[in-house]
Tab-separated table of C-alpha atoms in Angstrom:
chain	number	residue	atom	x	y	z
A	11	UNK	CA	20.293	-24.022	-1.993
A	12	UNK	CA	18.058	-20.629	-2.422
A	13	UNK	CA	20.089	-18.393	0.247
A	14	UNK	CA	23.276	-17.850	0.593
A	15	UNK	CA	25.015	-16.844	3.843
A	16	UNK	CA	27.569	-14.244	1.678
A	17	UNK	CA	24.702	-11.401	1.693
A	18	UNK	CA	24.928	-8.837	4.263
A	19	UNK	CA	21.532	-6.905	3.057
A	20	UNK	CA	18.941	-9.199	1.720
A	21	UNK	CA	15.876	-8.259	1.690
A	22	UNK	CA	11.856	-10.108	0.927
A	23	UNK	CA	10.231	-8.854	-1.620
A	24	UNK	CA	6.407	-10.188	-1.195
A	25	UNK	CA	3.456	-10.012	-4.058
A	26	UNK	CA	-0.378	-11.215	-4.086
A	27	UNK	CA	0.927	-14.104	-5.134
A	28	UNK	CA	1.798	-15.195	-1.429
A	29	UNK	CA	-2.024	-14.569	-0.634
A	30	UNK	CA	-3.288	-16.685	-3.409
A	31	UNK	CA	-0.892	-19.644	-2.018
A	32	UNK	CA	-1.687	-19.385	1.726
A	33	UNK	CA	1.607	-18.265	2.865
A	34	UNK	CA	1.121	-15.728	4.776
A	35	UNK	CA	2.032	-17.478	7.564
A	36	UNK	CA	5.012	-18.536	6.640
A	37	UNK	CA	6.486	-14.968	5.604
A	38	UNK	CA	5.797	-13.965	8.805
A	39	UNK	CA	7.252	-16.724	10.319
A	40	UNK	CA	10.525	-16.092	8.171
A	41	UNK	CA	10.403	-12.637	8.798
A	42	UNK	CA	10.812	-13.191	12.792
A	43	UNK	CA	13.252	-15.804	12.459
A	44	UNK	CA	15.293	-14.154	10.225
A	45	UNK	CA	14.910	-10.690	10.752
A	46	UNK	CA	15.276	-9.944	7.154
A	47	UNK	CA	13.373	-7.212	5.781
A	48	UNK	CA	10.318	-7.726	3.714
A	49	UNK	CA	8.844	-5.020	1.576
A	50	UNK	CA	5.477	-5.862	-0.542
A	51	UNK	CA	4.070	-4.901	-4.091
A	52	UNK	CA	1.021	-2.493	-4.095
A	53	UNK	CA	-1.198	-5.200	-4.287
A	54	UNK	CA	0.345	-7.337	-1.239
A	55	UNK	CA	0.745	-4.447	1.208
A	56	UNK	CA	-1.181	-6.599	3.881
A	57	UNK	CA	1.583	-8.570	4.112
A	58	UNK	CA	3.934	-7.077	6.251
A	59	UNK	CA	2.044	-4.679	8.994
A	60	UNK	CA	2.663	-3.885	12.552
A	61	UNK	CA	5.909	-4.195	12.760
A	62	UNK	CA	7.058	-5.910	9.990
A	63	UNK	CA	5.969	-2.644	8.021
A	64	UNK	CA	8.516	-1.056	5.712
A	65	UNK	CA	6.548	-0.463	2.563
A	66	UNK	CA	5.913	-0.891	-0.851
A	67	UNK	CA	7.751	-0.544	-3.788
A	68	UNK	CA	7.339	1.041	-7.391
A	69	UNK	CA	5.815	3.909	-8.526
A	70	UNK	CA	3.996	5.731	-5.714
A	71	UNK	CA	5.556	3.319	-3.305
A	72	UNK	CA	7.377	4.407	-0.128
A	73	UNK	CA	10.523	6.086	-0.690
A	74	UNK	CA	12.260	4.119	1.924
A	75	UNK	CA	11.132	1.466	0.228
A	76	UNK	CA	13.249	2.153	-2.709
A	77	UNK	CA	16.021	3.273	-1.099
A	78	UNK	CA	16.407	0.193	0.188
A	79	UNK	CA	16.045	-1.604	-2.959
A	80	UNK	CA	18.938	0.580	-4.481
A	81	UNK	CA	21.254	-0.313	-1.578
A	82	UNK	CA	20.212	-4.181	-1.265
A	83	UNK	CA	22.561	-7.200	-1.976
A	84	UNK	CA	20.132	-9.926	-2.759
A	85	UNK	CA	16.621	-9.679	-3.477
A	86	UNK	CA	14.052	-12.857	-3.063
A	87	UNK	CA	11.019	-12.096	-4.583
A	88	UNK	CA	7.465	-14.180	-4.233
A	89	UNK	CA	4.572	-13.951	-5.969
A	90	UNK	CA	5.396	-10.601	-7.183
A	91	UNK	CA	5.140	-10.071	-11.047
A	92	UNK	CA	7.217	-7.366	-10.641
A	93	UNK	CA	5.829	-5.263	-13.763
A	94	UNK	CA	6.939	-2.242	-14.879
A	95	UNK	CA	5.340	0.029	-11.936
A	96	UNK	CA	7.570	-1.806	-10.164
A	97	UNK	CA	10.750	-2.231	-11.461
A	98	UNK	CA	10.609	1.238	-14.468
A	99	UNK	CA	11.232	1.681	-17.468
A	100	UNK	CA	14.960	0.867	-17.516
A	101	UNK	CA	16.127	-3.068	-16.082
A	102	UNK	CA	19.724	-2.134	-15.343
A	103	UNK	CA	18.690	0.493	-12.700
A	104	UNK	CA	16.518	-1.925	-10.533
A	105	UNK	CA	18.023	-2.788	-7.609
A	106	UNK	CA	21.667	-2.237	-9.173
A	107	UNK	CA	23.747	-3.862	-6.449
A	108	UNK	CA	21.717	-6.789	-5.843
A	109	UNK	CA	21.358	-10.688	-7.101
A	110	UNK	CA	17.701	-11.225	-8.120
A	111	UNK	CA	15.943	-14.772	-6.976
A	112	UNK	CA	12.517	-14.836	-8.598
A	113	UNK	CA	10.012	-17.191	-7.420
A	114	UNK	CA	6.623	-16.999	-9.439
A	115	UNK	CA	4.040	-20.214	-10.241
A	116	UNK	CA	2.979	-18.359	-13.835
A	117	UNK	CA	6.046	-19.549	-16.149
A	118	UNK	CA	5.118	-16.929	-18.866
A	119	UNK	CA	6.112	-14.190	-15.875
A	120	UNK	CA	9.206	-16.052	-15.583
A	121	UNK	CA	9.917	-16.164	-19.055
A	122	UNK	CA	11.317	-12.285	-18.987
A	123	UNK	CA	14.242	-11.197	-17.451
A	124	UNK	CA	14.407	-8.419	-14.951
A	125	UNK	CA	17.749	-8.293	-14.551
A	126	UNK	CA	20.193	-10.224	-16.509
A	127	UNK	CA	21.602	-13.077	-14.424
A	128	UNK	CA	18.688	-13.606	-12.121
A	129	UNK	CA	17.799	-17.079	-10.659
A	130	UNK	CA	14.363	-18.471	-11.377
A	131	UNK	CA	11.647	-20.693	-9.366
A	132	UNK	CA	8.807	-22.014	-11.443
A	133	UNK	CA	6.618	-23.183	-8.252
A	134	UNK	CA	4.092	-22.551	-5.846
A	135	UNK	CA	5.019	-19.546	-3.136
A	136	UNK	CA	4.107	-21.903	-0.098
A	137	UNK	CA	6.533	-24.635	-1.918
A	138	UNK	CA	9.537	-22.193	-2.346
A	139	UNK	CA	8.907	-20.809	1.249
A	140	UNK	CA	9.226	-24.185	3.135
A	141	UNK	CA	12.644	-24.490	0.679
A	142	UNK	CA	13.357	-21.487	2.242
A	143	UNK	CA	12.391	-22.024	5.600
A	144	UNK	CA	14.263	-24.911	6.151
A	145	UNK	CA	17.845	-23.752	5.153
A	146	UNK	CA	19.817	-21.824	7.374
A	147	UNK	CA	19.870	-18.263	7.021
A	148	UNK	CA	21.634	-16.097	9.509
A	149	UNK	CA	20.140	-12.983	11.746
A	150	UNK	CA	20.080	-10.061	10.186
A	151	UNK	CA	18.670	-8.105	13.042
A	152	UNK	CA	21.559	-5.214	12.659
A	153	UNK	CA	20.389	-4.734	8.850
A	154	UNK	CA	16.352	-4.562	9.657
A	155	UNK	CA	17.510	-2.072	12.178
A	156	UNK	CA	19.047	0.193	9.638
A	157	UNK	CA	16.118	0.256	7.677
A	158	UNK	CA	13.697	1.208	10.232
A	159	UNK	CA	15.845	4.179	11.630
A	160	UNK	CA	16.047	4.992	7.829
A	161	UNK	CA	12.453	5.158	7.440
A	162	UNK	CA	11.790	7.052	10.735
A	163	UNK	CA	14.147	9.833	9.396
A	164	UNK	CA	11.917	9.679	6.711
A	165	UNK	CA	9.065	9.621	8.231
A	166	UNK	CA	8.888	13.707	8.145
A	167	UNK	CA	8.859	14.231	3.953
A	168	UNK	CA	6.527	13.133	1.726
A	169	UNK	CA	3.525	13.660	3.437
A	170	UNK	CA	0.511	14.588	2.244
A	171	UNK	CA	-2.749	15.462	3.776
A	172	UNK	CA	-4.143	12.467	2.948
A	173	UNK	CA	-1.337	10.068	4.180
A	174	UNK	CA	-1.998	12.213	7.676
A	175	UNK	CA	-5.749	11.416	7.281
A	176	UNK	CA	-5.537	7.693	6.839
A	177	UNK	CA	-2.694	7.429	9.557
A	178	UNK	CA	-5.095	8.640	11.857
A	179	UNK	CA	-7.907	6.447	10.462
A	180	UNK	CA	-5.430	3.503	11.133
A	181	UNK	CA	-4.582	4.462	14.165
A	182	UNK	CA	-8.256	4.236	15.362
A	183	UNK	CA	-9.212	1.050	13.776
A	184	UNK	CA	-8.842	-2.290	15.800
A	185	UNK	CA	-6.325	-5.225	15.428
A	186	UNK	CA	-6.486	-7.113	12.445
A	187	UNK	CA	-9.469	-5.339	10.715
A	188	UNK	CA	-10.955	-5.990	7.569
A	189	UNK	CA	-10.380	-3.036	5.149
A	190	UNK	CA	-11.665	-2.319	1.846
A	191	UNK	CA	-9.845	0.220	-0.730
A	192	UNK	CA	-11.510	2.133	-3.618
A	193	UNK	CA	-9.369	3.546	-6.712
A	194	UNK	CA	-7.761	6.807	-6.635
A	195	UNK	CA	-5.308	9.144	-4.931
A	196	UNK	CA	-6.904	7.363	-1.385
A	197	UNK	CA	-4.999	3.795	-2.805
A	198	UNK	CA	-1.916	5.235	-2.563
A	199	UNK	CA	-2.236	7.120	0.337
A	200	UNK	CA	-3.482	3.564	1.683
A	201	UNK	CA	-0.832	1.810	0.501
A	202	UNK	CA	1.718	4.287	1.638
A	203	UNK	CA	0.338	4.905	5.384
A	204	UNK	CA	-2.748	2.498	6.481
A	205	UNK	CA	-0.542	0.463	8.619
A	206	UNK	CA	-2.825	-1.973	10.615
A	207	UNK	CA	-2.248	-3.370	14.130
A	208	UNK	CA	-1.364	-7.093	13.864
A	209	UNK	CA	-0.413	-8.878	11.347
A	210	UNK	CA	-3.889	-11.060	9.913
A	211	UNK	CA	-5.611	-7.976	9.018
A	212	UNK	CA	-6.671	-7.912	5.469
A	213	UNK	CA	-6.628	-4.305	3.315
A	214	UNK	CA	-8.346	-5.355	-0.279
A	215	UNK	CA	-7.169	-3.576	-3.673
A	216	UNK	CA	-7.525	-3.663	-6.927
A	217	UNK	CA	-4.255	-2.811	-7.543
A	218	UNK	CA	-3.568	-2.257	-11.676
A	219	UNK	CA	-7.261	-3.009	-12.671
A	220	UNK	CA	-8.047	0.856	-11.568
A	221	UNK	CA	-11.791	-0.426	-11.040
A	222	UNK	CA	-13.216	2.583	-9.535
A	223	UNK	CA	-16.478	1.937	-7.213
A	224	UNK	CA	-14.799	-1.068	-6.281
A	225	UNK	CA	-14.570	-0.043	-2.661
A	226	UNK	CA	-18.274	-0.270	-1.288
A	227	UNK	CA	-18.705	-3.176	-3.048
A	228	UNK	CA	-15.805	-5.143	-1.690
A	229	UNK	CA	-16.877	-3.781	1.492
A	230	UNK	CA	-19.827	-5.742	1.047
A	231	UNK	CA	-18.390	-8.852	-0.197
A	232	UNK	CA	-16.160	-8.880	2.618
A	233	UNK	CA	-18.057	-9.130	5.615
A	234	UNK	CA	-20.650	-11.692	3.305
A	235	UNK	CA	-16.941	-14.375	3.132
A	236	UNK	CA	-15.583	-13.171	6.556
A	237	UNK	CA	-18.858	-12.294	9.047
A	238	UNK	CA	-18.921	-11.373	12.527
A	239	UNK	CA	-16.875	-7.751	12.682
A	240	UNK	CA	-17.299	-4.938	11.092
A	241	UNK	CA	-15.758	-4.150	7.729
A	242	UNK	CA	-14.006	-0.494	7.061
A	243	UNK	CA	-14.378	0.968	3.498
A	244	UNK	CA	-11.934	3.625	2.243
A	245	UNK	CA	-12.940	5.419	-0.778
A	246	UNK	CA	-12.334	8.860	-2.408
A	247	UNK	CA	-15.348	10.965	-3.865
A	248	UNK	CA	-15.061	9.550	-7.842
A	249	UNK	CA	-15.106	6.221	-6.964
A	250	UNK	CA	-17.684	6.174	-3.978
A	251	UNK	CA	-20.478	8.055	-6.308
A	252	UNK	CA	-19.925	5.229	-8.842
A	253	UNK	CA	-21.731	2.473	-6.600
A	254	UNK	CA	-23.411	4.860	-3.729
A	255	UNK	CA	-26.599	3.161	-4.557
A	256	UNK	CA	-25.067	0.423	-2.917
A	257	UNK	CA	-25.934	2.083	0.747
A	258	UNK	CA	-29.204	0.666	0.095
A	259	UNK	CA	-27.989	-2.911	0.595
A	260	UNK	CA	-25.961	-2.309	3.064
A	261	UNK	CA	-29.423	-0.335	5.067
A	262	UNK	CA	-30.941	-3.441	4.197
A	263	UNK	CA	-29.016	-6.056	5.351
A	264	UNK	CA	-27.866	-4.229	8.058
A	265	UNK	CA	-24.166	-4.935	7.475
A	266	UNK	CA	-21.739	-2.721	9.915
A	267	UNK	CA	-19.522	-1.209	7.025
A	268	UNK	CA	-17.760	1.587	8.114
A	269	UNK	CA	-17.180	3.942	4.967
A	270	UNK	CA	-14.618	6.928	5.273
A	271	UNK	CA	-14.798	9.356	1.984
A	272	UNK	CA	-11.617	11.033	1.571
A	273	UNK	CA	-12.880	14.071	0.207
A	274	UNK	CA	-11.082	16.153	-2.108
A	275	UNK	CA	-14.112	17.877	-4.439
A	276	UNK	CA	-11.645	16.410	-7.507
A	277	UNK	CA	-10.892	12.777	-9.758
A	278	UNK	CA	-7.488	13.669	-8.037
A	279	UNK	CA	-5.492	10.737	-10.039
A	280	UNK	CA	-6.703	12.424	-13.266
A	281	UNK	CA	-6.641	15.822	-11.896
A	282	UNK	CA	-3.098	15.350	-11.071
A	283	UNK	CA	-2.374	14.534	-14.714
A	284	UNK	CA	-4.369	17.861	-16.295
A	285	UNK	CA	-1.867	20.004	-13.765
A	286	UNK	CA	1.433	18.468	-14.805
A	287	UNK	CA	0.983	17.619	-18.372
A	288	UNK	CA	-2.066	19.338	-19.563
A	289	UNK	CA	-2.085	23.372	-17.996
A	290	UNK	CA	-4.862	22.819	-15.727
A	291	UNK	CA	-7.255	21.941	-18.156
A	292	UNK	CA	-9.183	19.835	-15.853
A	293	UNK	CA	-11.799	18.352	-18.396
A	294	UNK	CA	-14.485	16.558	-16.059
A	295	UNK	CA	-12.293	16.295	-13.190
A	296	UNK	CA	-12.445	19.528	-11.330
A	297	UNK	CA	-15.675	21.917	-10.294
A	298	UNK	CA	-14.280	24.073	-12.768
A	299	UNK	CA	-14.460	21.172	-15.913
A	300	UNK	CA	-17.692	19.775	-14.930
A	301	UNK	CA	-17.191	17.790	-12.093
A	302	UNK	CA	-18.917	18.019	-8.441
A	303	UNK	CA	-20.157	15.880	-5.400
A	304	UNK	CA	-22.996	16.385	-3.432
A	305	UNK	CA	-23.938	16.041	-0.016
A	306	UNK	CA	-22.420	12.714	0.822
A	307	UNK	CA	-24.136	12.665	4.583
A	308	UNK	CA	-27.492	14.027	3.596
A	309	UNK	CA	-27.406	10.717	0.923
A	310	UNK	CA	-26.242	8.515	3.695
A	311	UNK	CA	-28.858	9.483	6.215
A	312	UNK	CA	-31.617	9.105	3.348
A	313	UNK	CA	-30.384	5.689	3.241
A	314	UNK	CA	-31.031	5.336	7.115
A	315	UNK	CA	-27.615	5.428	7.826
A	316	UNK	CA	-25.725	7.697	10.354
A	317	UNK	CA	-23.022	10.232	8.936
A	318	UNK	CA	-21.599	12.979	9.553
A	319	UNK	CA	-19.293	15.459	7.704
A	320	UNK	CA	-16.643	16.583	9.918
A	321	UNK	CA	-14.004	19.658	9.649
A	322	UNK	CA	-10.785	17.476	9.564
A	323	UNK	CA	-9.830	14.045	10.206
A	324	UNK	CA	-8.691	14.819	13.417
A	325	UNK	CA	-12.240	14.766	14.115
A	326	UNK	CA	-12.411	11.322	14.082
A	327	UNK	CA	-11.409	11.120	17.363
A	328	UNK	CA	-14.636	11.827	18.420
A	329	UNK	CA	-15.978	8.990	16.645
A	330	UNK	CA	-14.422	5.748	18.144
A	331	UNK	CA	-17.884	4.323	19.815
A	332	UNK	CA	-18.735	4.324	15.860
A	333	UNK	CA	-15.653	2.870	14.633
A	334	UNK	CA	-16.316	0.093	16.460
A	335	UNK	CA	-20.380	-0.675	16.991
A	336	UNK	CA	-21.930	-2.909	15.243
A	337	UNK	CA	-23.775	-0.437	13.015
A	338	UNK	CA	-23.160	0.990	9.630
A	339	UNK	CA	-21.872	4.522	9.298
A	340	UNK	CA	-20.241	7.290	6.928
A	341	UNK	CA	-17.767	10.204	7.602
A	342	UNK	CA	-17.261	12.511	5.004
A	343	UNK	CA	-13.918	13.515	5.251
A	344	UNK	CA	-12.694	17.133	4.159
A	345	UNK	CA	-8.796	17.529	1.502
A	346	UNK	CA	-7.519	20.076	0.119
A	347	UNK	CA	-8.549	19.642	-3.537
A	348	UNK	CA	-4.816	20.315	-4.694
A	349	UNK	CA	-3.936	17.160	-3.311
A	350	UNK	CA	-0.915	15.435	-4.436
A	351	UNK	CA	0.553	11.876	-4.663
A	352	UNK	CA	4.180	11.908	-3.123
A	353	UNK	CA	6.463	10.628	-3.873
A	354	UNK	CA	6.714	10.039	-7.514
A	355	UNK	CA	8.734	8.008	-9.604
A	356	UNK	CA	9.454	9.918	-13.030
A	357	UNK	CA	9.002	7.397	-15.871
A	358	UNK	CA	11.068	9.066	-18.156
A	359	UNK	CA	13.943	9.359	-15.894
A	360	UNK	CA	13.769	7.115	-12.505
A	361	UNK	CA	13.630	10.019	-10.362
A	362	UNK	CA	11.661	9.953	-7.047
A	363	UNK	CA	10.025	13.633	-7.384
A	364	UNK	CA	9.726	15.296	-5.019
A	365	UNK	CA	13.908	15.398	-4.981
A	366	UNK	CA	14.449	16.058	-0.744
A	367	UNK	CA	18.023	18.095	-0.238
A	368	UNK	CA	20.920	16.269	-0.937
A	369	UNK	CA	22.039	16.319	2.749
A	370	UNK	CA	18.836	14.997	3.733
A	371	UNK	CA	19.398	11.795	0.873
A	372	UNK	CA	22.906	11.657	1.897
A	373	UNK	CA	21.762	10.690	5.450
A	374	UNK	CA	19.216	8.574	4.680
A	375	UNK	CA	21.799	6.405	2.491
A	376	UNK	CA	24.248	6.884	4.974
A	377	UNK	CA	21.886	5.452	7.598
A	378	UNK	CA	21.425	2.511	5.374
A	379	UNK	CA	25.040	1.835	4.631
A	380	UNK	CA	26.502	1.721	7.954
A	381	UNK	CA	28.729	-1.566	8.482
């Protein structure tokens, strides 16, 4: 027997590693029978959307996300590594209340512990989620509820303007869309906020690999394997200029990739680094160290393809006939270049920076403890 009916706040905890076993399906199937909450890994954020959205855990994952995981009772995990961007620097303060079930089909992931008496599943995540599927596990409807009136009182804090910017990019997009991510500030601010209507709609990463440029070109591989509707590209300004010559293919084979440039004039990740650690010596990352962007429409429309470069993303709105056509197009949108990545867990100290009021925490928890 996997589950045990003695939990009262269980939650899914869902990795790439459901994707690369076709089970998809069946975590949303188990999801909506069970009502059990199911948060994803970075790289498995497509997992859960529309309304089985919660978040993501780890590093820059949602803070809800990990407030849940500190006030969980049982945690079964799928085709999640869960490395240490995921569970920190220190074991004993992941997930402290709750009994671990690991199910993973790479034994030499397996063969650490995360936490000390966890149970282990050397199979395949489709195998382990018909186990799962066909024991019974009660509703836990009242729980799920908890954590989605926690996360809409969170909803307010840690917002930056680029989680506002690909909110409303999501918000425009169509049901189950095919969505590409470059490497950068933008992947977080994906993985944080780009919550897609439906639940087969695909958002690719990279994840760890931190293959900038990878955006365009995924774009492009993506409508080649899937066809037929267009494919939606979300890059920052670093990683599009790495493969922009890439607009010529997608001229030429007149593929309808929608590419949105989050635009903050900086290598933001990096960037971000020089102004905490390094006094804002922003070697090669900054106009001020050597680094720039040009005209990204002007480029586009030398290509032969339409852009524009709009104000704010609230402009968008004007756009939707181009969102959805059939024809290729680029809007260069405007950030402030002292963008940040919130929230933050410290390394050093497993503290989600930045800290919100303790009355504000103490509700959130409170929210999340109710009997």
């Amino acid at each position: 027997m996997i589950f045990r009916s003695t939990y009262s706040k269980p939650i899914l905890l869902v990795g790439n590693g459901i994707r690369s076993a076709g089970a998809a399906d069946m975590v949303h199937e188990f999801a909506k029978k069970t009502n059990i909450p199911v948060l994803t890994t970075m790289n498995g954020v497509d997992l859960a959307q529309d309304d089985l959205h919660i978040g993501f855990i780890g590093t820059h994952g949602n803070r809800i996300a990990n407030m849940i995981l500190n006030e969980c009772d049982l945690i079964i995990s799928v085709g999640a590594r869960l490395g240490i961007r995921q569970v920190g620097q220190f074991n004993e303060k992941f997930a402290p209340y709750a009994h671990l079930i690991r199910c993973d089909i790479d034994e030499y992931e397996l063969s650490r512990n995360v936490k000390e008496e966890e149970e282990k599943y050397h199979t395949d995540a489709r195998d382990f989620m018909r186990m799962l599927m066909d024991e019974k596990v009660p509703d836990y409807s009242i729980w799920r509820k908890q954590c989605l009136e926690a996360k809409d009182f969170l909803s307010a804090f840690d917002k930056q303007p680029g989680n506002m910017a690909v909110e409303k990019i999501a918000s425009l997009l169509p049901e189950n869309p095919n969505v590409s991510i470059d490497v950068g500030m933008h992947q977080c601010w994906c993985a944080q906020s780009l919550v897609l209507k439906g639940y087969d709609g695909r958002i690719h990463i990279s994840g760890g690999y931190g293959t900038m440029g990878c955006g365009l070109p995924y774009a492009i591989g993506s409508f080649i394997a899937e066809g037929k509707k267009p494919v939606y590209c979300i890059v920052g300004d670093g990683g599009f200029q790495m493969n922009i010559q890439e607009l010529e293919t997608v001229h030429r084979e007149n593929l309808p990739i929608k590419i949105f440039i989050l635009n903050n004039r900086v290598l933001g990740k990096i960037s971000e680094t020089q102004h905490f650690n390094h006094g804002d010596r922003f070697a090669n990352t900054a106009a001020s160290g050597g680094y720039t962007v040009p005209n990204f429409q002007r480029i586009a429309e030398a290509y032969g393809i339409r852009a524009v470069t709009l104000d704010s993303y609230e402009d968008l709105d004007q756009y939707q006939e181009w969102i959805l056509d059939d024809e290729a197009c680029l809007f260069d949108i405007p950030l402030p270049e002292n963008s940040l990545l919130t929230p933050k867990i410290k390394f050093e100290t497993g503290v989600i920076n930045p800290r919100l009021d303790e009355k504000v925490i103490a509700k959130a928890v409170a929210i999340l403890r109710k009997k």
